[in-house]
Every structure is written in structure tokens, then in C-alpha cells.
CSV table of C-alpha atoms in Angstrom, one decimal:
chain,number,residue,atom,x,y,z
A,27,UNK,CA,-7.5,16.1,-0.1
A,28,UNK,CA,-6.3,14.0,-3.1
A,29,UNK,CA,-8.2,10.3,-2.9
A,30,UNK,CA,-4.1,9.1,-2.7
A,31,UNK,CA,-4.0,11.0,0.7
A,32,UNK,CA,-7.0,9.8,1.8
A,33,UNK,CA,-6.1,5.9,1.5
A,34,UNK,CA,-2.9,7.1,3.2
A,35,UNK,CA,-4.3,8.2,6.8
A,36,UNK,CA,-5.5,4.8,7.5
A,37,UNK,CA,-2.9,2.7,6.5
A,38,UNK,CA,-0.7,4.6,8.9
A,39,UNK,CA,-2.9,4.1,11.5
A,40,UNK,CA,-2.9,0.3,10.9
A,41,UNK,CA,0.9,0.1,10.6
A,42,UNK,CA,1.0,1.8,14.0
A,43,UNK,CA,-1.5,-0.4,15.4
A,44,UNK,CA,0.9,-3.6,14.1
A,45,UNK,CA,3.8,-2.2,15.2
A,46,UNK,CA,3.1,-0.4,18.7
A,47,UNK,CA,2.5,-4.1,20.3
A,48,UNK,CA,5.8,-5.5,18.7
A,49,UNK,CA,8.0,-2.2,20.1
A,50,UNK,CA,6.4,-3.2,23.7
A,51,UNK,CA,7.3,-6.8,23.1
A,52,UNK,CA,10.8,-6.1,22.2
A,53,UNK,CA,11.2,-3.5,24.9
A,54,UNK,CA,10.3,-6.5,27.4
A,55,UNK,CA,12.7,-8.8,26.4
A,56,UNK,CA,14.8,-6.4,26.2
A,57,UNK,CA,14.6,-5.2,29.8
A,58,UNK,CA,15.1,-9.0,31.0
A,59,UNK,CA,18.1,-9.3,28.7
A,60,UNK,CA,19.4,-6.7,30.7
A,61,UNK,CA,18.8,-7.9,33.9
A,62,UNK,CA,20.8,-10.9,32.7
A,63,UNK,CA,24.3,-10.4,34.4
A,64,UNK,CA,22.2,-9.2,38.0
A,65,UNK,CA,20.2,-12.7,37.9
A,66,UNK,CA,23.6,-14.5,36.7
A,67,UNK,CA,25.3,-13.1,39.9
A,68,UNK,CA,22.3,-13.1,42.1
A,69,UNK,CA,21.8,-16.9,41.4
A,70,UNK,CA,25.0,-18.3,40.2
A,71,UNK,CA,23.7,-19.4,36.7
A,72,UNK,CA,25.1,-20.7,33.8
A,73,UNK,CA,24.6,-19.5,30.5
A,74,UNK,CA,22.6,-22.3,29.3
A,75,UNK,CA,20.3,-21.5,32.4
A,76,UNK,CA,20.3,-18.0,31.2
A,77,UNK,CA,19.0,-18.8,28.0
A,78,UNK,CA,16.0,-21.0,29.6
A,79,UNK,CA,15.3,-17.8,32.1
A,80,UNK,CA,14.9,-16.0,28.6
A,81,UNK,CA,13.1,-18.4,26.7
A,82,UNK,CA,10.8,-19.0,29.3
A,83,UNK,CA,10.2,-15.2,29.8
A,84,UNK,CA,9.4,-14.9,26.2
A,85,UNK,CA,7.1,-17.6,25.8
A,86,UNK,CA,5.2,-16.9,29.2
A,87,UNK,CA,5.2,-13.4,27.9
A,88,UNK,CA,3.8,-14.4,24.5
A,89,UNK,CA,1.3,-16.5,25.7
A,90,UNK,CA,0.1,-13.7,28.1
A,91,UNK,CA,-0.6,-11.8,25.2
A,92,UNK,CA,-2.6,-14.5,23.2
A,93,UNK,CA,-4.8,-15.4,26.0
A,94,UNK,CA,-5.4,-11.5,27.3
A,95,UNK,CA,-6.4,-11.1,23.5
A,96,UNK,CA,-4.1,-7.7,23.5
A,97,UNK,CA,-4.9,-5.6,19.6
């Protein structure tokens, strides 16, 4: 193994580790941005209350993450 190769390994282990948690995060929000048109029928909500049901998933979400320290 060539000392090139062996900076390699780790770096793609720390650019999975930065990126893994940011694929879950946007697979969240995405799953609620789905949901969207169910909770727009379900409730009878206007877009501008959409938009707070998705900011206020998001931020709940984010602070979730912060306070359970997730790596």
C-alpha cells in the first residue's frame, strides 16, 4: 500500500460519517413533504400552514439531533 492510499481509507470513512447523518435528515423531511397533500386533505390546511407543519418538523427534528448529540 502506497502512503497516498493509506491517507485515503480514512478520509472516506470521515466523509461517510458527515454525510450518512445528512442522507437521514433529508430522507426525513423528505417523507413529511410527502405526506403533505394527506395532512392538507386530512386537515383542511392552507399552504402557508403547510409550510409552518414543515418548518416546525425540521427545526423540532434538528434540535432533536443537537440535544441527543447524534455523530
Amino acid at each position: 500500500m502506497t502512503q497516498q492510499q493509506t491517507l485515503a481509507a480514512p478520509n472516506r470513512r470521515v466523509m461517510v460519517a458527515l454525510l450518512l447523518p445528512m442522507f437521514a435528515s433529508l430522507l426525513s423531511i423528505s417523507s413529511v413533504m410527502v405526506a403533505l397533500p394527506a395532512i392538507e386533505a386530512g386537515l383542511g390546511a392552507t399552504s402557508s400552514d403547510l409550510q409552518w407543519i414543515l418548518s416546525g418538523y425540521a427545526l423540532a427534528f434538528g434540535v432533536g439531533m443537537v440535544l441527543s448529540r447524534v455523530k
